[in-house]
PDB file of C-alpha atoms in Angstrom:
ATOM      1  CA  LYS J   1       8.898  56.424 -39.280  1.00 55.00           C
ATOM      2  CA  MET J   2       9.034  56.473 -35.422  1.00 51.00           C
ATOM      3  CA  LYS J   3       5.655  54.736 -35.178  1.00 53.00           C
ATOM      4  CA  LYS J   4       6.819  52.069 -37.641  1.00 58.00           C
ATOM      5  CA  ASN J   5       9.998  51.351 -35.592  1.00 59.00           C
ATOM      6  CA  LEU J   6       7.992  51.266 -32.366  1.00 57.00           C
ATOM      7  CA  PHE J   7       5.490  48.868 -33.935  1.00 61.00           C
ATOM      8  CA  PHE J   8       8.265  46.478 -35.111  1.00 64.00           C
ATOM      9  CA  THR J   9       9.984  46.650 -31.714  1.00 64.00           C
ATOM     10  CA  PHE J  10       6.677  45.780 -30.042  1.00 59.00           C
ATOM     11  CA  LEU J  11       6.167  42.817 -32.420  1.00 59.00           C
ATOM     12  CA  ILE J  12       9.688  41.490 -31.763  1.00 62.00           C
ATOM     13  CA  LEU J  13       9.252  41.774 -27.974  1.00 58.00           C
ATOM     14  CA  LEU J  14       5.850  40.055 -28.190  1.00 55.00           C
ATOM     15  CA  PHE J  15       7.324  37.219 -30.284  1.00 58.00           C
ATOM     16  CA  LEU J  16      10.253  36.751 -27.882  1.00 54.00           C
ATOM     17  CA  SER J  17       8.025  36.689 -24.790  1.00 52.00           C
ATOM     18  CA  VAL J  18       5.712  34.075 -26.360  1.00 48.00           C
ATOM     19  CA  LYS J  19       8.730  32.000 -27.419  1.00 49.00           C
ATOM     20  CA  LEU J  20      10.233  32.122 -23.891  1.00 46.00           C
ATOM     21  CA  ALA J  21       6.908  31.230 -22.267  1.00 45.00           C
ATOM     22  CA  THR J  22       6.411  28.172 -24.491  1.00 45.00           C
ATOM     23  CA  ALA J  23       9.983  26.970 -23.947  1.00 47.00           C
ATOM     24  CA  GLN J  24       9.477  26.409 -20.222  1.00 52.00           C
ATOM     25  CA  GLU J  25       8.077  23.224 -18.753  1.00 55.00           C
ATOM     26  CA  LYS J  26       4.298  23.199 -18.653  1.00 68.00           C
ATOM     27  CA  ASN J  27       2.534  23.727 -15.331  1.00 82.00           C
ATOM     28  CA  GLY J  28      -0.442  21.582 -14.328  1.00 87.00           C
ATOM     29  CA  PHE J  29      -1.240  18.075 -13.143  1.00 91.00           C
ATOM     30  CA  TYR J  30       1.400  15.403 -13.611  1.00 93.00           C
ATOM     31  CA  VAL J  31       2.014  11.709 -13.104  1.00 92.00           C
ATOM     32  CA  ASP J  32       5.438  10.264 -12.475  1.00 93.00           C
ATOM     33  CA  PHE J  33       6.998   6.881 -11.990  1.00 91.00           C
ATOM     34  CA  GLY J  34      10.323   6.092 -10.336  1.00 90.00           C
ATOM     35  CA  ALA J  35      12.317   2.950  -9.652  1.00 89.00           C
ATOM     36  CA  GLY J  36      15.394   2.067  -7.632  1.00 85.00           C
ATOM     37  CA  PHE J  37      17.578  -0.930  -6.853  1.00 79.00           C
ATOM     38  CA  SER J  38      20.369  -1.645  -4.377  1.00 72.00           C
ATOM     39  CA  ASN J  39      22.307  -4.628  -3.082  1.00 69.00           C
ATOM     40  CA  GLU J  40      23.607  -2.945   0.067  1.00 62.00           C
ATOM     41  CA  LEU J  41      23.801  -4.793   3.367  1.00 58.00           C
ATOM     42  CA  LYS J  42      24.114  -8.233   1.693  1.00 62.00           C
ATOM     43  CA  PHE J  43      20.603  -8.378   0.198  1.00 65.00           C
ATOM     44  CA  ASN J  44      18.767  -7.079  -2.867  1.00 73.00           C
ATOM     45  CA  PHE J  45      16.435  -4.133  -2.411  1.00 73.00           C
ATOM     46  CA  ALA J  46      13.989  -2.826  -5.053  1.00 80.00           C
ATOM     47  CA  GLN J  47      11.407  -0.058  -5.075  1.00 83.00           C
ATOM     48  CA  LEU J  48       8.741   1.054  -7.559  1.00 86.00           C
ATOM     49  CA  THR J  49       7.166   4.479  -7.024  1.00 90.00           C
ATOM     50  CA  PRO J  50       4.130   5.847  -8.893  1.00 92.00           C
ATOM     51  CA  GLY J  51       3.019   9.373  -8.021  1.00 93.00           C
ATOM     52  CA  VAL J  52       0.688  12.240  -8.882  1.00 94.00           C
ATOM     53  CA  GLY J  53       0.982  15.969  -8.311  1.00 94.00           C
ATOM     54  CA  TYR J  54       0.324  19.495  -9.429  1.00 94.00           C
ATOM     55  CA  LYS J  55       2.966  21.946 -10.673  1.00 91.00           C
ATOM     56  CA  PHE J  56       2.026  25.528  -9.741  1.00 89.00           C
ATOM     57  CA  SER J  57       5.013  27.269 -11.295  1.00 88.00           C
ATOM     58  CA  PRO J  58       8.481  26.408 -12.607  1.00 86.00           C
ATOM     59  CA  GLN J  59       9.654  26.359  -8.948  1.00 91.00           C
ATOM     60  CA  TRP J  60       6.768  24.884  -6.906  1.00 93.00           C
ATOM     61  CA  ALA J  61       4.846  21.586  -6.987  1.00 95.00           C
ATOM     62  CA  VAL J  62       2.924  19.409  -4.531  1.00 95.00           C
ATOM     63  CA  GLY J  63       2.347  15.700  -4.851  1.00 95.00           C
ATOM     64  CA  PHE J  64       1.838  12.261  -3.383  1.00 94.00           C
ATOM     65  CA  ARG J  65       3.877   9.086  -4.025  1.00 93.00           C
ATOM     66  CA  THR J  66       3.299   5.478  -3.043  1.00 89.00           C
ATOM     67  CA  THR J  67       6.445   3.361  -2.930  1.00 85.00           C
ATOM     68  CA  PHE J  68       6.330  -0.413  -3.072  1.00 84.00           C
ATOM     69  CA  GLN J  69       9.534  -1.817  -1.509  1.00 77.00           C
ATOM     70  CA  THR J  70      10.734  -5.382  -1.319  1.00 76.00           C
ATOM     71  CA  THR J  71      13.938  -7.201  -0.373  1.00 70.00           C
ATOM     72  CA  ASP J  72      15.178 -10.773  -0.506  1.00 67.00           C
ATOM     73  CA  SER J  73      14.458 -11.339   3.167  1.00 60.00           C
ATOM     74  CA  SER J  74      11.702  -8.979   4.321  1.00 62.00           C
ATOM     75  CA  PRO J  75       7.985  -8.551   3.680  1.00 62.00           C
ATOM     76  CA  GLU J  76       6.714  -6.152   1.054  1.00 72.00           C
ATOM     77  CA  ILE J  77       6.207  -2.641   2.356  1.00 76.00           C
ATOM     78  CA  PHE J  78       4.105   0.265   1.073  1.00 82.00           C
ATOM     79  CA  VAL J  79       5.477   3.733   1.862  1.00 85.00           C
ATOM     80  CA  TYR J  80       3.142   6.741   1.475  1.00 90.00           C
ATOM     81  CA  THR J  81       4.775  10.136   0.895  1.00 93.00           C
ATOM     82  CA  PRO J  82       3.076  13.519   0.553  1.00 95.00           C
ATOM     83  CA  TYR J  83       5.571  16.227  -0.468  1.00 96.00           C
ATOM     84  CA  VAL J  84       6.147  19.823  -1.523  1.00 96.00           C
ATOM     85  CA  SER J  85       8.857  20.313  -4.148  1.00 95.00           C
ATOM     86  CA  TYR J  86      10.883  23.482  -4.671  1.00 95.00           C
ATOM     87  CA  THR J  87      13.316  23.954  -7.587  1.00 94.00           C
ATOM     88  CA  PHE J  88      16.030  26.240  -6.238  1.00 92.00           C
ATOM     89  CA  LEU J  89      18.465  26.166  -9.211  1.00 93.00           C
ATOM     90  CA  GLN J  90      17.579  26.165 -12.919  1.00 91.00           C
ATOM     91  CA  PHE J  91      20.170  25.762 -15.703  1.00 90.00           C
ATOM     92  CA  GLY J  92      18.172  25.740 -18.943  1.00 89.00           C
ATOM     93  CA  LYS J  93      16.275  22.441 -18.970  1.00 90.00           C
ATOM     94  CA  LEU J  94      18.048  21.103 -15.851  1.00 93.00           C
ATOM     95  CA  GLY J  95      16.531  21.883 -12.456  1.00 93.00           C
ATOM     96  CA  ILE J  96      17.950  21.082  -8.999  1.00 94.00           C
ATOM     97  CA  SER J  97      15.225  20.701  -6.378  1.00 95.00           C
ATOM     98  CA  THR J  98      14.367  19.502  -2.915  1.00 94.00           C
ATOM     99  CA  ASP J  99      11.247  17.748  -1.701  1.00 95.00           C
ATOM    100  CA  GLY J 100       9.994  18.569   1.772  1.00 94.00           C
ATOM    101  CA  MET J 101       8.397  15.223   2.579  1.00 94.00           C
ATOM    102  CA  VAL J 102       6.851  13.031   5.230  1.00 92.00           C
ATOM    103  CA  SER J 103       6.820   9.242   4.750  1.00 89.00           C
ATOM    104  CA  PHE J 104       4.938   6.583   6.663  1.00 84.00           C
ATOM    105  CA  ALA J 105       4.660   2.889   5.919  1.00 80.00           C
ATOM    106  CA  THR J 106       2.602  -0.219   6.329  1.00 71.00           C
ATOM    107  CA  ARG J 107       3.762  -3.745   5.867  1.00 65.00           C
ATOM    108  CA  LYS J 108       2.310  -6.597   3.838  1.00 56.00           C
ATOM    109  CA  GLY J 109       2.987 -10.081   5.164  1.00 51.00           C
ATOM    110  CA  THR J 110       3.635 -11.373   8.637  1.00 54.00           C
ATOM    111  CA  TYR J 111       6.539 -10.609  10.926  1.00 53.00           C
ATOM    112  CA  ASP J 112       8.976 -13.508  10.883  1.00 57.00           C
ATOM    113  CA  GLU J 113      12.035 -14.173  13.086  1.00 59.00           C
ATOM    114  CA  THR J 114      13.961 -15.296   9.973  1.00 57.00           C
ATOM    115  CA  MET J 115      13.771 -11.816   8.389  1.00 55.00           C
ATOM    116  CA  ASP J 116      16.959  -9.861   7.815  1.00 53.00           C
ATOM    117  CA  PRO J 117      17.831  -8.168  11.153  1.00 54.00           C
ATOM    118  CA  HIS J 118      18.342  -4.805   9.419  1.00 51.00           C
ATOM    119  CA  TYR J 119      14.676  -4.787   8.411  1.00 49.00           C
ATOM    120  CA  LYS J 120      13.021  -5.977  11.617  1.00 48.00           C
ATOM    121  CA  PRO J 121      12.515  -2.340  12.742  1.00 44.00           C
ATOM    122  CA  TYR J 122      10.658  -1.710   9.468  1.00 49.00           C
ATOM    123  CA  LYS J 123       7.441  -3.014  10.950  1.00 53.00           C
ATOM    124  CA  PRO J 124       4.837  -0.279  11.521  1.00 55.00           C
ATOM    125  CA  PRO J 125       5.066   2.444  12.440  1.00 60.00           C
ATOM    126  CA  PHE J 126       7.754   3.524   9.993  1.00 74.00           C
ATOM    127  CA  PHE J 127       8.170   7.307   9.812  1.00 83.00           C
ATOM    128  CA  GLU J 128      10.536   9.773   8.139  1.00 87.00           C
ATOM    129  CA  GLY J 129      10.387  13.505   7.624  1.00 92.00           C
ATOM    130  CA  GLY J 130      12.876  15.778   5.955  1.00 93.00           C
ATOM    131  CA  LEU J 131      14.384  16.918   2.675  1.00 95.00           C
ATOM    132  CA  ASN J 132      15.114  14.756  -0.349  1.00 93.00           C
ATOM    133  CA  VAL J 133      17.402  16.316  -3.010  1.00 93.00           C
ATOM    134  CA  GLY J 134      17.047  15.612  -6.730  1.00 93.00           C
ATOM    135  CA  ALA J 135      17.458  16.842 -10.294  1.00 95.00           C
ATOM    136  CA  THR J 136      15.021  16.991 -13.221  1.00 93.00           C
ATOM    137  CA  TYR J 137      15.786  17.355 -16.916  1.00 93.00           C
ATOM    138  CA  ASP J 138      12.893  18.553 -19.115  1.00 91.00           C
ATOM    139  CA  LEU J 139      13.006  16.788 -22.483  1.00 91.00           C
ATOM    140  CA  SER J 140       9.923  18.736 -23.631  1.00 88.00           C
ATOM    141  CA  ARG J 141       7.157  20.908 -22.152  1.00 84.00           C
ATOM    142  CA  HIS J 142       5.244  17.780 -21.141  1.00 86.00           C
ATOM    143  CA  PHE J 143       7.935  15.197 -20.376  1.00 91.00           C
ATOM    144  CA  GLY J 144      10.967  15.096 -18.082  1.00 92.00           C
ATOM    145  CA  VAL J 145      13.267  12.623 -16.348  1.00 93.00           C
ATOM    146  CA  PHE J 146      14.483  12.835 -12.765  1.00 94.00           C
ATOM    147  CA  VAL J 147      16.855  11.396 -10.190  1.00 93.00           C
ATOM    148  CA  LYS J 148      16.378  11.704  -6.425  1.00 91.00           C
ATOM    149  CA  GLY J 149      18.651  10.510  -3.677  1.00 86.00           C
ATOM    150  CA  LEU J 150      20.146  12.344  -0.731  1.00 88.00           C
ATOM    151  CA  PHE J 151      18.044  12.562   2.450  1.00 90.00           C
ATOM    152  CA  LEU J 152      18.438  14.958   5.373  1.00 91.00           C
ATOM    153  CA  GLY J 153      15.981  14.657   8.232  1.00 91.00           C
ATOM    154  CA  TYR J 154      14.405  12.507  10.928  1.00 89.00           C
ATOM    155  CA  SER J 155      14.064   8.721  10.595  1.00 84.00           C
ATOM    156  CA  ASN J 156      12.878   6.171  13.146  1.00 78.00           C
ATOM    157  CA  THR J 157      14.067   3.086  11.233  1.00 70.00           C
ATOM    158  CA  GLU J 158      17.232   1.285  12.240  1.00 59.00           C
ATOM    159  CA  TYR J 159      18.312   0.349   8.690  1.00 60.00           C
ATOM    160  CA  THR J 160      18.815   4.034   7.833  1.00 61.00           C
ATOM    161  CA  HIS J 161      21.730   4.071  10.266  1.00 61.00           C
ATOM    162  CA  LYS J 162      23.759   1.573   8.189  1.00 69.00           C
ATOM    163  CA  GLY J 163      26.145   2.405   5.339  1.00 72.00           C
ATOM    164  CA  ALA J 164      26.772   5.946   4.037  1.00 77.00           C
ATOM    165  CA  VAL J 165      24.992   7.806   6.857  1.00 79.00           C
ATOM    166  CA  LEU J 166      26.105  10.754   8.976  1.00 82.00           C
ATOM    167  CA  GLY J 167      24.486  11.013  12.382  1.00 78.00           C
ATOM    168  CA  ASN J 168      23.928   8.329  14.970  1.00 70.00           C
ATOM    169  CA  GLY J 169      20.664   9.631  16.401  1.00 64.00           C
ATOM    170  CA  ARG J 170      17.323   9.977  14.699  1.00 77.00           C
ATOM    171  CA  PHE J 171      18.442  13.076  12.730  1.00 85.00           C
ATOM    172  CA  ILE J 172      20.561  11.860   9.804  1.00 85.00           C
ATOM    173  CA  PHE J 173      22.108  12.631   6.429  1.00 88.00           C
ATOM    174  CA  ASP J 174      21.668   9.471   4.305  1.00 85.00           C
ATOM    175  CA  ALA J 175      23.581   9.070   1.014  1.00 82.00           C
ATOM    176  CA  ASN J 176      23.038   5.323   0.524  1.00 80.00           C
ATOM    177  CA  TRP J 177      22.261   3.824  -2.907  1.00 75.00           C
ATOM    178  CA  ARG J 178      18.938   2.522  -1.604  1.00 76.00           C
ATOM    179  CA  ARG J 179      17.759   6.160  -1.545  1.00 81.00           C
ATOM    180  CA  VAL J 180      18.422   6.690  -5.287  1.00 85.00           C
ATOM    181  CA  MET J 181      15.375   6.702  -7.537  1.00 89.00           C
ATOM    182  CA  LEU J 182      15.352   7.233 -11.316  1.00 91.00           C
ATOM    183  CA  GLY J 183      12.105   8.162 -13.024  1.00 92.00           C
ATOM    184  CA  ALA J 184      10.033  10.028 -15.582  1.00 92.00           C
ATOM    185  CA  ARG J 185       7.271  12.651 -15.316  1.00 92.00           C
ATOM    186  CA  VAL J 186       4.450  13.554 -17.713  1.00 89.00           C
ATOM    187  CA  VAL J 187       2.740  16.950 -17.233  1.00 88.00           C
ATOM    188  CA  PHE J 188      -0.795  17.368 -18.610  1.00 85.00           C
TER     189      PHE J 188
END
């Protein structure tokens, strides 16, 4: 009788551990795509951001994003961002994370005196480094949606010192809408 109870207890624990393991988001390579829009500072601003990465565990991932940015009055800009992501809070399928990132940019088009004065400093070299806070909701093991926004770190662009920004040096906390990106991720 004792062996029978022990056997059933073992089977129940095995079933529960398999069920819990399959309920979590899958680890592995992923692709994601984000987009953002803002009309701050009297012009329209849009960004499209494809990315790739690898998820090592439910907490850690590394990746690379390329952001295409454009405004009504400035040249198109490509921003390249390698990052390390750490999920520090998990509430079921919702995870709160931060990306330790470095961004640098190039510019497409020619510098023009008629460009918006807020974006004249955007000519190369553009550089930022810091933390970007976001949240991810896993709809399934292979698919999730995310939002990213707040930035804390170093920035050498003048436009980051306009609007909802704390800090008047190069070290800033930026909570502007132009930082917000909504997107989706597929894990293979």
